[in-house]
mmCIF file of C-alpha atoms and ligand atoms in Angstrom:
data_model
loop_
_atom_site.group_PDB
_atom_site.id
_atom_site.type_symbol
_atom_site.label_atom_id
_atom_site.label_comp_id
_atom_site.label_asym_id
_atom_site.label_seq_id
_atom_site.Cartn_x
_atom_site.Cartn_y
_atom_site.Cartn_z
ATOM 1 C CA MET D 19 118.573 90.003 89.193
ATOM 2 C CA LYS D 20 114.969 89.274 88.308
ATOM 3 C CA ILE D 21 112.429 87.700 90.636
ATOM 4 C CA LEU D 22 110.713 84.680 89.075
ATOM 5 C CA SER D 23 107.508 85.185 91.061
ATOM 6 C CA ASP D 24 107.075 88.610 89.422
ATOM 7 C CA PHE D 25 106.084 86.777 86.246
ATOM 8 C CA SER D 26 102.639 85.420 85.483
ATOM 9 C CA PHE D 27 102.518 81.792 84.373
ATOM 10 C CA SER D 28 102.303 82.753 80.709
ATOM 11 C CA GLU D 29 105.137 85.289 81.085
ATOM 12 C CA LEU D 30 107.204 82.612 82.779
ATOM 13 C CA LYS D 31 106.622 80.270 79.851
ATOM 14 C CA SER D 32 107.854 82.829 77.329
ATOM 15 C CA CYS D 33 110.738 83.948 79.503
ATOM 16 C CA LEU D 34 111.936 80.328 79.817
ATOM 17 C CA ALA D 35 111.069 79.499 76.220
ATOM 18 C CA ASN D 36 114.499 77.972 75.617
ATOM 19 C CA LEU D 37 113.747 75.271 78.220
ATOM 20 C CA PRO D 38 111.361 72.314 77.809
ATOM 21 C CA GLN D 39 107.731 73.437 78.433
ATOM 22 C CA PHE D 40 107.292 71.455 81.661
ATOM 23 C CA ARG D 41 110.080 73.407 83.383
ATOM 24 C CA ALA D 42 107.957 76.561 83.512
ATOM 25 C CA LYS D 43 105.198 74.649 85.306
ATOM 26 C CA GLN D 44 107.762 73.087 87.654
ATOM 27 C CA ILE D 45 109.155 76.507 88.540
ATOM 28 C CA PHE D 46 105.703 78.028 88.890
ATOM 29 C CA ASP D 47 104.767 75.217 91.322
ATOM 30 C CA ALA D 48 107.962 75.814 93.301
ATOM 31 C CA ILE D 49 107.028 79.508 93.631
ATOM 32 C CA ILE D 50 103.529 78.677 94.853
ATOM 33 C CA GLN D 51 104.954 76.131 97.315
ATOM 34 C CA GLY D 52 107.409 78.690 98.694
ATOM 35 C CA LYS D 53 110.462 76.638 97.730
ATOM 36 C CA ASP D 54 113.994 77.750 96.988
ATOM 37 C CA TYR D 55 116.180 76.139 94.325
ATOM 38 C CA ASN D 56 117.680 73.503 96.616
ATOM 39 C CA GLU D 57 114.208 72.268 97.582
ATOM 40 C CA THR D 58 113.179 71.624 93.978
ATOM 41 C CA THR D 59 113.918 68.636 91.751
ATOM 42 C CA LEU D 60 115.390 70.839 89.036
ATOM 43 C CA PRO D 61 118.696 69.521 87.641
ATOM 44 C CA LYS D 62 121.792 70.992 89.293
ATOM 45 C CA SER D 63 123.103 72.428 86.046
ATOM 46 C CA LEU D 64 119.841 74.254 85.377
ATOM 47 C CA ILE D 65 119.786 75.624 88.918
ATOM 48 C CA GLU D 66 123.303 77.026 88.461
ATOM 49 C CA GLN D 67 122.245 78.639 85.223
ATOM 50 C CA LEU D 68 118.996 80.119 86.604
ATOM 51 C CA LYS D 69 120.642 81.347 89.801
ATOM 52 C CA ASN D 70 122.812 83.764 87.842
ATOM 53 C CA GLU D 71 119.803 85.590 86.535
ATOM 54 C CA TYR D 72 116.792 84.874 88.713
ATOM 55 C CA ILE D 73 115.777 84.816 92.363
ATOM 56 C CA LEU D 74 113.324 81.979 93.041
ATOM 57 C CA LYS D 75 112.438 82.731 96.652
ATOM 58 C CA PRO D 76 112.643 86.466 97.414
ATOM 59 C CA VAL D 77 111.073 86.201 100.875
ATOM 60 C CA GLU D 78 112.169 84.258 103.938
ATOM 61 C CA ILE D 79 110.733 83.825 107.400
ATOM 62 C CA TYR D 80 112.976 85.755 109.771
ATOM 63 C CA LYS D 81 110.943 85.507 112.947
ATOM 64 C CA THR D 82 107.575 84.096 114.026
ATOM 65 C CA LEU D 83 105.500 85.084 117.030
ATOM 66 C CA THR D 84 102.489 83.000 118.017
ATOM 67 C CA SER D 85 99.690 84.506 120.053
ATOM 68 C CA LYS D 86 97.670 82.725 122.721
ATOM 69 C CA ASP D 87 94.718 82.830 120.304
ATOM 70 C CA GLY D 88 96.698 81.078 117.560
ATOM 71 C CA THR D 89 97.396 84.201 115.497
ATOM 72 C CA LYS D 90 100.872 84.079 114.014
ATOM 73 C CA LYS D 91 102.807 87.176 113.209
ATOM 74 C CA TYR D 92 105.741 86.940 110.837
ATOM 75 C CA LEU D 93 108.693 89.152 110.202
ATOM 76 C CA LEU D 94 109.850 88.337 106.693
ATOM 77 C CA LYS D 95 113.228 89.127 105.250
ATOM 78 C CA LEU D 96 113.346 90.246 101.637
ATOM 79 C CA PHE D 97 116.228 89.475 99.275
ATOM 80 C CA ASP D 98 117.690 92.937 99.985
ATOM 81 C CA ASN D 99 117.423 92.435 103.766
ATOM 82 C CA ASN D 100 114.423 94.713 104.202
ATOM 83 C CA ILE D 101 111.870 93.454 106.701
ATOM 84 C CA VAL D 102 108.079 93.287 106.284
ATOM 85 C CA GLU D 103 105.270 91.799 108.331
ATOM 86 C CA CYS D 104 102.568 89.318 107.599
ATOM 87 C CA VAL D 105 99.878 87.915 109.884
ATOM 88 C CA PHE D 106 98.176 84.523 109.771
ATOM 89 C CA LEU D 107 94.825 84.571 111.551
ATOM 90 C CA LYS D 108 93.191 81.291 112.543
ATOM 91 C CA GLN D 109 89.440 81.522 112.117
ATOM 92 C CA ASN D 110 86.561 79.084 112.238
ATOM 93 C CA TYR D 111 85.345 80.032 108.782
ATOM 94 C CA GLY D 112 88.764 79.689 107.157
ATOM 95 C CA ASN D 113 92.130 81.231 107.879
ATOM 96 C CA THR D 114 93.056 84.725 106.799
ATOM 97 C CA ILE D 115 96.417 86.119 105.731
ATOM 98 C CA CYS D 116 97.065 89.822 106.262
ATOM 99 C CA LEU D 117 99.493 91.026 103.598
ATOM 100 C CA SER D 118 101.779 94.063 103.434
ATOM 101 C CA SER D 119 102.124 95.981 100.181
ATOM 102 C CA GLN D 120 105.110 98.219 100.974
ATOM 103 C CA VAL D 121 108.160 98.296 103.215
ATOM 104 C CA GLY D 122 106.862 100.981 105.586
ATOM 105 C CA CYS D 123 104.353 103.568 104.400
ATOM 106 C CA LYS D 124 104.352 107.234 103.533
ATOM 107 C CA MET D 125 100.732 108.070 104.317
ATOM 108 C CA GLY D 126 101.509 109.362 107.815
ATOM 109 C CA CYS D 127 98.341 108.255 109.656
ATOM 110 C CA LYS D 128 98.820 109.181 113.305
ATOM 111 C CA PHE D 129 97.534 105.933 114.803
ATOM 112 C CA CYS D 130 99.500 103.583 112.564
ATOM 113 C CA ALA D 131 102.956 102.205 113.338
ATOM 114 C CA SER D 132 103.696 101.275 109.711
ATOM 115 C CA THR D 133 104.356 104.849 108.775
ATOM 116 C CA LEU D 134 106.685 105.765 111.661
ATOM 117 C CA ASN D 135 109.856 105.396 109.588
ATOM 118 C CA GLY D 136 108.371 106.390 106.230
ATOM 119 C CA CYS D 137 108.218 104.272 103.104
ATOM 120 C CA VAL D 138 111.378 102.441 102.075
ATOM 121 C CA ARG D 139 110.033 100.917 98.866
ATOM 122 C CA ASN D 140 107.164 99.126 97.175
ATOM 123 C CA LEU D 141 106.880 95.370 97.329
ATOM 124 C CA SER D 142 107.005 93.784 93.913
ATOM 125 C CA THR D 143 104.224 91.536 92.655
ATOM 126 C CA GLY D 144 106.420 88.516 93.228
ATOM 127 C CA GLU D 145 107.378 89.506 96.755
ATOM 128 C CA MET D 146 103.699 89.716 97.657
ATOM 129 C CA LEU D 147 102.976 86.386 95.961
ATOM 130 C CA SER D 148 105.960 84.731 97.650
ATOM 131 C CA THR D 149 104.915 86.141 101.027
ATOM 132 C CA ILE D 150 101.636 84.279 100.676
ATOM 133 C CA ALA D 151 103.487 81.142 99.519
ATOM 134 C CA VAL D 152 105.956 81.115 102.395
ATOM 135 C CA VAL D 153 103.320 81.781 105.061
ATOM 136 C CA ASN D 154 100.985 79.218 103.495
ATOM 137 C CA ALA D 155 103.728 76.559 103.588
ATOM 138 C CA ASP D 156 104.419 77.337 107.242
ATOM 139 C CA ASN D 157 100.817 76.543 108.146
ATOM 140 C CA GLY D 158 100.268 73.148 106.575
ATOM 141 C CA LYS D 159 101.228 71.204 103.480
ATOM 142 C CA CYS D 160 103.008 73.417 100.958
ATOM 143 C CA ASN D 161 101.070 71.921 98.047
ATOM 144 C CA GLU D 162 97.695 72.698 99.602
ATOM 145 C CA ARG D 163 96.037 76.016 100.283
ATOM 146 C CA ASN D 164 95.877 76.509 104.045
ATOM 147 C CA PHE D 165 93.926 79.760 104.043
ATOM 148 C CA SER D 166 90.786 81.050 102.425
ATOM 149 C CA ASN D 167 90.953 84.810 102.770
ATOM 150 C CA ILE D 168 93.525 87.503 102.141
ATOM 151 C CA VAL D 169 93.270 91.047 103.428
ATOM 152 C CA VAL D 170 95.728 93.590 102.065
ATOM 153 C CA MET D 171 95.779 95.479 105.352
ATOM 154 C CA GLY D 172 99.350 95.065 106.471
ATOM 155 C CA SER D 173 102.001 97.742 106.162
ATOM 156 C CA GLY D 174 101.814 100.112 103.231
ATOM 157 C CA GLU D 175 99.195 101.780 101.100
ATOM 158 C CA PRO D 176 98.218 99.276 98.367
ATOM 159 C CA PHE D 177 96.991 101.998 95.987
ATOM 160 C CA ASP D 178 100.325 103.781 96.330
ATOM 161 C CA ASN D 179 101.764 100.575 94.808
ATOM 162 C CA TYR D 180 98.892 100.244 92.390
ATOM 163 C CA GLU D 181 100.396 98.407 89.425
ATOM 164 C CA ASN D 182 102.146 95.729 91.457
ATOM 165 C CA VAL D 183 99.064 95.125 93.590
ATOM 166 C CA VAL D 184 96.817 94.770 90.539
ATOM 167 C CA LYS D 185 99.215 92.307 88.945
ATOM 168 C CA TRP D 186 99.424 90.423 92.246
ATOM 169 C CA LEU D 187 95.621 90.121 92.145
ATOM 170 C CA GLU D 188 95.910 88.563 88.719
ATOM 171 C CA LEU D 189 98.477 86.021 89.982
ATOM 172 C CA ILE D 190 96.846 85.135 93.301
ATOM 173 C CA THR D 191 93.547 84.380 91.558
ATOM 174 C CA ASP D 192 95.234 82.347 88.788
ATOM 175 C CA LYS D 193 93.726 78.869 88.439
ATOM 176 C CA ASN D 194 97.215 77.409 87.963
ATOM 177 C CA GLY D 195 98.316 78.829 91.288
ATOM 178 C CA PHE D 196 96.559 79.630 94.548
ATOM 179 C CA ASN D 197 93.260 80.126 92.758
ATOM 180 C CA VAL D 198 91.922 82.392 95.511
ATOM 181 C CA SER D 199 88.399 83.563 94.826
ATOM 182 C CA GLU D 200 88.134 87.315 94.250
ATOM 183 C CA ARG D 201 85.334 87.359 96.796
ATOM 184 C CA ASN D 202 87.746 86.250 99.479
ATOM 185 C CA ILE D 203 90.126 89.144 98.966
ATOM 186 C CA SER D 204 89.877 92.555 100.626
ATOM 187 C CA ILE D 205 92.007 95.580 99.860
ATOM 188 C CA SER D 206 92.147 98.462 102.284
ATOM 189 C CA THR D 207 93.032 102.011 101.268
ATOM 190 C CA CYS D 208 93.308 105.270 103.168
ATOM 191 C CA GLY D 209 91.480 106.775 100.193
ATOM 192 C CA LEU D 210 93.562 107.520 97.095
ATOM 193 C CA VAL D 211 90.491 108.655 95.202
ATOM 194 C CA ASP D 212 91.943 108.663 91.675
ATOM 195 C CA LYS D 213 93.070 105.060 92.166
ATOM 196 C CA ILE D 214 89.688 103.993 93.559
ATOM 197 C CA TYR D 215 88.116 105.124 90.270
ATOM 198 C CA GLU D 216 90.801 103.392 88.230
ATOM 199 C CA PHE D 217 90.455 100.188 90.227
ATOM 200 C CA ALA D 218 86.644 100.229 90.067
ATOM 201 C CA LYS D 219 86.825 100.073 86.280
ATOM 202 C CA LEU D 220 88.760 96.789 86.404
ATOM 203 C CA ASN D 221 85.644 95.063 87.754
ATOM 204 C CA TYR D 222 87.299 92.845 90.304
ATOM 205 C CA ASN D 223 84.884 91.160 92.669
ATOM 206 C CA ILE D 224 86.967 92.040 95.671
ATOM 207 C CA THR D 225 85.934 93.873 98.819
ATOM 208 C CA LEU D 226 87.212 97.408 98.942
ATOM 209 C CA CYS D 227 87.777 98.799 102.441
ATOM 210 C CA LEU D 228 88.216 102.445 103.264
ATOM 211 C CA SER D 229 90.071 103.613 106.346
ATOM 212 C CA LEU D 230 87.620 106.341 107.346
ATOM 213 C CA HIS D 231 88.396 106.876 111.042
ATOM 214 C CA ALA D 232 86.621 110.237 111.287
ATOM 215 C CA THR D 233 83.253 111.728 110.393
ATOM 216 C CA THR D 234 84.341 115.302 109.585
ATOM 217 C CA ASP D 235 87.108 116.544 107.325
ATOM 218 C CA GLU D 236 88.396 118.679 110.154
ATOM 219 C CA THR D 237 88.985 115.712 112.460
ATOM 220 C CA ARG D 238 90.160 113.442 109.674
ATOM 221 C CA LYS D 239 92.870 115.961 108.774
ATOM 222 C CA THR D 240 94.247 115.768 112.307
ATOM 223 C CA ILE D 241 94.859 112.014 112.079
ATOM 224 C CA MET D 242 95.138 111.248 108.358
ATOM 225 C CA PRO D 243 97.178 113.531 106.042
ATOM 226 C CA ILE D 244 95.381 112.099 102.976
ATOM 227 C CA ALA D 245 92.326 114.097 104.139
ATOM 228 C CA ASN D 246 94.129 117.258 103.003
ATOM 229 C CA ARG D 247 94.130 115.925 99.459
ATOM 230 C CA TYR D 248 90.639 114.428 99.217
ATOM 231 C CA ASN D 249 87.699 115.327 101.386
ATOM 232 C CA ILE D 250 85.224 112.779 102.726
ATOM 233 C CA GLN D 251 82.581 113.642 100.118
ATOM 234 C CA GLN D 252 84.992 113.086 97.210
ATOM 235 C CA THR D 253 86.013 109.790 98.767
ATOM 236 C CA LEU D 254 82.406 108.664 99.209
ATOM 237 C CA ASP D 255 81.645 109.562 95.583
ATOM 238 C CA ALA D 256 84.482 107.284 94.479
ATOM 239 C CA LEU D 257 83.170 104.460 96.664
ATOM 240 C CA LYS D 258 79.709 104.940 95.240
ATOM 241 C CA PHE D 259 81.215 104.507 91.794
ATOM 242 C CA TYR D 260 82.939 101.311 92.984
ATOM 243 C CA VAL D 261 79.635 99.891 94.239
ATOM 244 C CA GLU D 262 77.895 100.817 90.965
ATOM 245 C CA GLN D 263 80.611 99.163 88.903
ATOM 246 C CA ASN D 264 81.028 95.998 90.929
ATOM 247 C CA ASN D 265 77.880 95.659 93.013
ATOM 248 C CA ARG D 266 80.070 94.808 96.000
ATOM 249 C CA ARG D 267 79.445 96.169 99.449
ATOM 250 C CA VAL D 268 82.279 98.432 100.613
ATOM 251 C CA VAL D 269 83.622 98.334 104.147
ATOM 252 C CA PHE D 270 84.509 101.328 106.293
ATOM 253 C CA GLU D 271 87.178 100.872 108.898
ATOM 254 C CA TYR D 272 86.683 103.013 111.936
ATOM 255 C CA CYS D 273 89.329 102.857 114.594
ATOM 256 C CA LEU D 274 87.918 104.275 117.834
ATOM 257 C CA ILE D 275 90.140 106.915 119.405
ATOM 258 C CA LYS D 276 89.188 108.402 122.741
ATOM 259 C CA ASP D 277 87.999 112.016 122.553
ATOM 260 C CA VAL D 278 88.758 112.171 118.836
ATOM 261 C CA ASN D 279 86.086 110.217 116.961
ATOM 262 C CA ASN D 280 83.865 108.484 119.532
ATOM 263 C CA SER D 281 81.173 111.068 120.309
ATOM 264 C CA LYS D 282 77.381 110.816 119.959
ATOM 265 C CA GLN D 283 77.637 113.229 117.004
ATOM 266 C CA ASP D 284 80.083 110.847 115.330
ATOM 267 C CA ILE D 285 77.486 108.098 115.529
ATOM 268 C CA LEU D 286 74.867 110.311 113.875
ATOM 269 C CA ARG D 287 77.281 111.528 111.230
ATOM 270 C CA LEU D 288 78.342 107.944 110.477
ATOM 271 C CA LYS D 289 74.706 107.156 109.817
ATOM 272 C CA ASP D 290 74.485 110.145 107.487
ATOM 273 C CA LEU D 291 77.708 109.328 105.618
ATOM 274 C CA THR D 292 76.779 105.701 105.014
ATOM 275 C CA LYS D 293 73.063 106.011 104.318
ATOM 276 C CA ASP D 294 73.180 106.033 100.503
ATOM 277 C CA LEU D 295 75.830 103.388 100.143
ATOM 278 C CA LYS D 296 75.827 99.590 100.159
ATOM 279 C CA CYS D 297 78.305 99.236 103.010
ATOM 280 C CA HIS D 298 79.328 97.931 106.381
ATOM 281 C CA VAL D 299 81.234 99.631 109.191
ATOM 282 C CA ASN D 300 84.015 97.745 110.894
ATOM 283 C CA VAL D 301 84.709 99.323 114.258
ATOM 284 C CA ILE D 302 88.161 98.619 115.654
ATOM 285 C CA CYS D 303 89.651 99.282 119.069
ATOM 286 C CA LEU D 304 92.806 101.361 118.741
ATOM 287 C CA ASN D 305 95.958 99.494 119.541
ATOM 288 C CA PRO D 306 98.008 102.407 120.934
ATOM 289 C CA ASN D 307 101.331 102.795 119.112
ATOM 290 C CA GLY D 308 103.055 104.927 121.706
ATOM 291 C CA GLY D 309 101.852 108.275 120.356
ATOM 292 C CA SER D 310 99.399 110.661 122.002
ATOM 293 C CA LEU D 311 96.240 108.883 120.813
ATOM 294 C CA LYS D 312 94.329 106.892 123.398
ATOM 295 C CA ALA D 313 92.106 103.866 123.033
ATOM 296 C CA THR D 314 88.543 103.626 124.269
ATOM 297 C CA THR D 315 87.624 100.735 126.513
ATOM 298 C CA ARG D 316 86.230 97.578 124.945
ATOM 299 C CA ALA D 317 82.900 98.318 126.650
ATOM 300 C CA GLU D 318 82.764 101.797 125.099
ATOM 301 C CA ALA D 319 83.437 100.274 121.686
ATOM 302 C CA VAL D 320 80.655 97.729 122.198
ATOM 303 C CA ALA D 321 78.274 100.549 123.153
ATOM 304 C CA PHE D 322 79.335 102.589 120.100
ATOM 305 C CA VAL D 323 78.501 99.715 117.784
ATOM 306 C CA LYS D 324 75.219 99.060 119.563
ATOM 307 C CA GLU D 325 74.161 102.673 119.034
ATOM 308 C CA LEU D 326 75.060 102.453 115.355
ATOM 309 C CA ASN D 327 73.014 99.281 114.960
ATOM 310 C CA LYS D 328 70.107 100.873 116.792
ATOM 311 C CA ILE D 329 69.840 103.659 114.213
ATOM 312 C CA GLY D 330 70.159 101.224 111.326
ATOM 313 C CA VAL D 331 73.853 101.241 110.476
ATOM 314 C CA SER D 332 75.324 97.861 109.598
ATOM 315 C CA ALA D 333 78.325 97.716 111.915
ATOM 316 C CA THR D 334 80.335 95.227 113.937
ATOM 317 C CA LEU D 335 83.220 95.408 116.344
ATOM 318 C CA ARG D 336 86.259 93.697 114.899
ATOM 319 C CA ARG D 337 87.520 90.926 117.123
ATOM 320 C CA SER D 338 90.983 91.861 118.249
ATOM 321 C CA GLN D 339 93.404 89.038 117.514
ATOM 322 C CA GLY D 340 97.040 88.801 118.423
ATOM 323 C CA SER D 341 97.218 91.961 120.508
ATOM 324 C CA ASP D 342 99.690 90.225 122.837
ATOM 325 C CA ILE D 343 102.128 89.958 119.906
ATOM 326 C CA GLU D 344 102.096 93.536 118.551
ATOM 327 C CA GLY D 345 99.028 92.727 116.459
ATOM 328 C CA ALA D 346 98.342 96.054 114.730
ATOM 329 C CA CYS D 347 99.766 97.264 111.491
ATOM 330 C CA GLY D 348 103.528 97.755 111.474
ATOM 331 C CA MET D 349 104.031 97.372 115.208
ATOM 332 C CA LEU D 350 106.292 94.374 115.109
ATOM 333 C CA ARG D 351 108.480 95.826 112.379
ATOM 334 C CA ALA D 352 108.698 99.160 114.223
ATOM 335 C CA LYS D 353 109.848 97.289 117.312
ATOM 336 C CA HIS D 354 112.360 95.341 115.261
ATOM 337 C CA LEU D 355 113.805 98.549 113.738
ATOM 338 C CA ASN D 356 114.243 100.073 117.178
HETATM 339 N N1 SAH O 17 97.070 101.813 103.958
HETATM 340 C C1 SAH O 17 95.896 101.013 104.013
HETATM 341 C C2 SAH O 17 96.103 99.634 104.585
HETATM 342 C C3 SAH O 17 96.869 99.519 105.871
HETATM 343 S S1 SAH O 17 96.119 100.035 107.385
HETATM 344 C C4 SAH O 17 94.789 101.737 104.725
HETATM 345 O O1 SAH O 17 95.026 102.835 105.228
HETATM 346 O O2 SAH O 17 93.678 101.258 104.750
HETATM 347 C C5 SAH O 17 94.709 99.104 107.509
HETATM 348 C C6 SAH O 17 93.993 99.188 108.830
HETATM 349 O O3 SAH O 17 94.825 98.811 109.918
HETATM 350 C C7 SAH O 17 93.464 100.553 109.273
HETATM 351 O O4 SAH O 17 92.293 100.941 108.665
HETATM 352 C C8 SAH O 17 93.187 100.255 110.709
HETATM 353 O O5 SAH O 17 91.935 99.639 110.758
HETATM 354 C C9 SAH O 17 94.226 99.235 111.103
HETATM 355 N N2 SAH O 17 95.174 99.826 112.047
HETATM 356 C C10 SAH O 17 96.323 100.471 111.778
HETATM 357 N N3 SAH O 17 96.907 100.886 112.918
HETATM 358 C C11 SAH O 17 96.122 100.482 113.916
HETATM 359 C C12 SAH O 17 96.190 100.612 115.330
HETATM 360 N N4 SAH O 17 97.184 101.257 115.920
HETATM 361 N N5 SAH O 17 95.201 100.077 116.054
HETATM 362 C C13 SAH O 17 94.174 99.422 115.456
HETATM 363 N N6 SAH O 17 94.063 99.271 114.142
HETATM 364 C C14 SAH O 17 95.015 99.801 113.369
#
């Protein structure tokens, strides 16, 4: 079976070349609106024919949790019964969808729940597109765009699913579809350096985020296995190349973990690491996932950011949304699997 949302609009037109031209547009619209066959106005006979070969809606809402702050967390069921998460964040400046790129993750970061059961498989381009479509439709009219930003910060390592993610970028920014501005898309990586270089050369105007989470290689290795493959300097060099290519500010994510990465020296080293780069530091309070790592208090996080600002580092504390509904990466799915 093929998934129709894996195809770009022009691919769809050639793949359905034996049908009248307007059918491709009709099917493309159905994909964007998150519809399944029975919700379209396609003729019954055509539906029967297409159904034998193609899946129209590969993603379905399995469960929704709504936080007191309006954040909605979704468990989505894929056509093969795998489960992924997606988050819809209500914000004053436009809503944000947090998208997963894999079922699970194999990167092994200690603080992250997504990786607890390893990586089951990549999401296809169409599954990622349909995730956006289904969640969009659940938050307003299905033929309007009910969000402005997308962050690829859900479960999975997007650069470990590089080709599908790049094609998804092409589809999500397509004028015929969601037409999301590149500037409103962020992709977060734990730092697959070779892929950062490859991606930089594509000249997308998107915001690249790096999960840094430590200021020395030694500490980073204790919480992020990727640090054994690429050191911080190699990673920074790749980011520098990204900034040169695209003139976009990069974002560092820095999840504060008590007694691991929250010292005075960390503040000074963060200044040193970021000084030659057009960048911003996003400090995050750890959402403990049951392991040995402990969170700092909110007040300690505020003080950490204040110190950074004082010595000239552009940094903010990320507002924590949806923590009452297993808000952090992979937590809801991990709970579901248990
Ligand atoms: N694999 C990619 C994208 C997924 S994780 C990457 O590593 O960047 C994206 C972000 O989720 C991390 O940088 C971290 O900021 C956040 N995150 C994951 N687990 C968390 C936790 N337990 N508490 C707080 N933030 C977490």
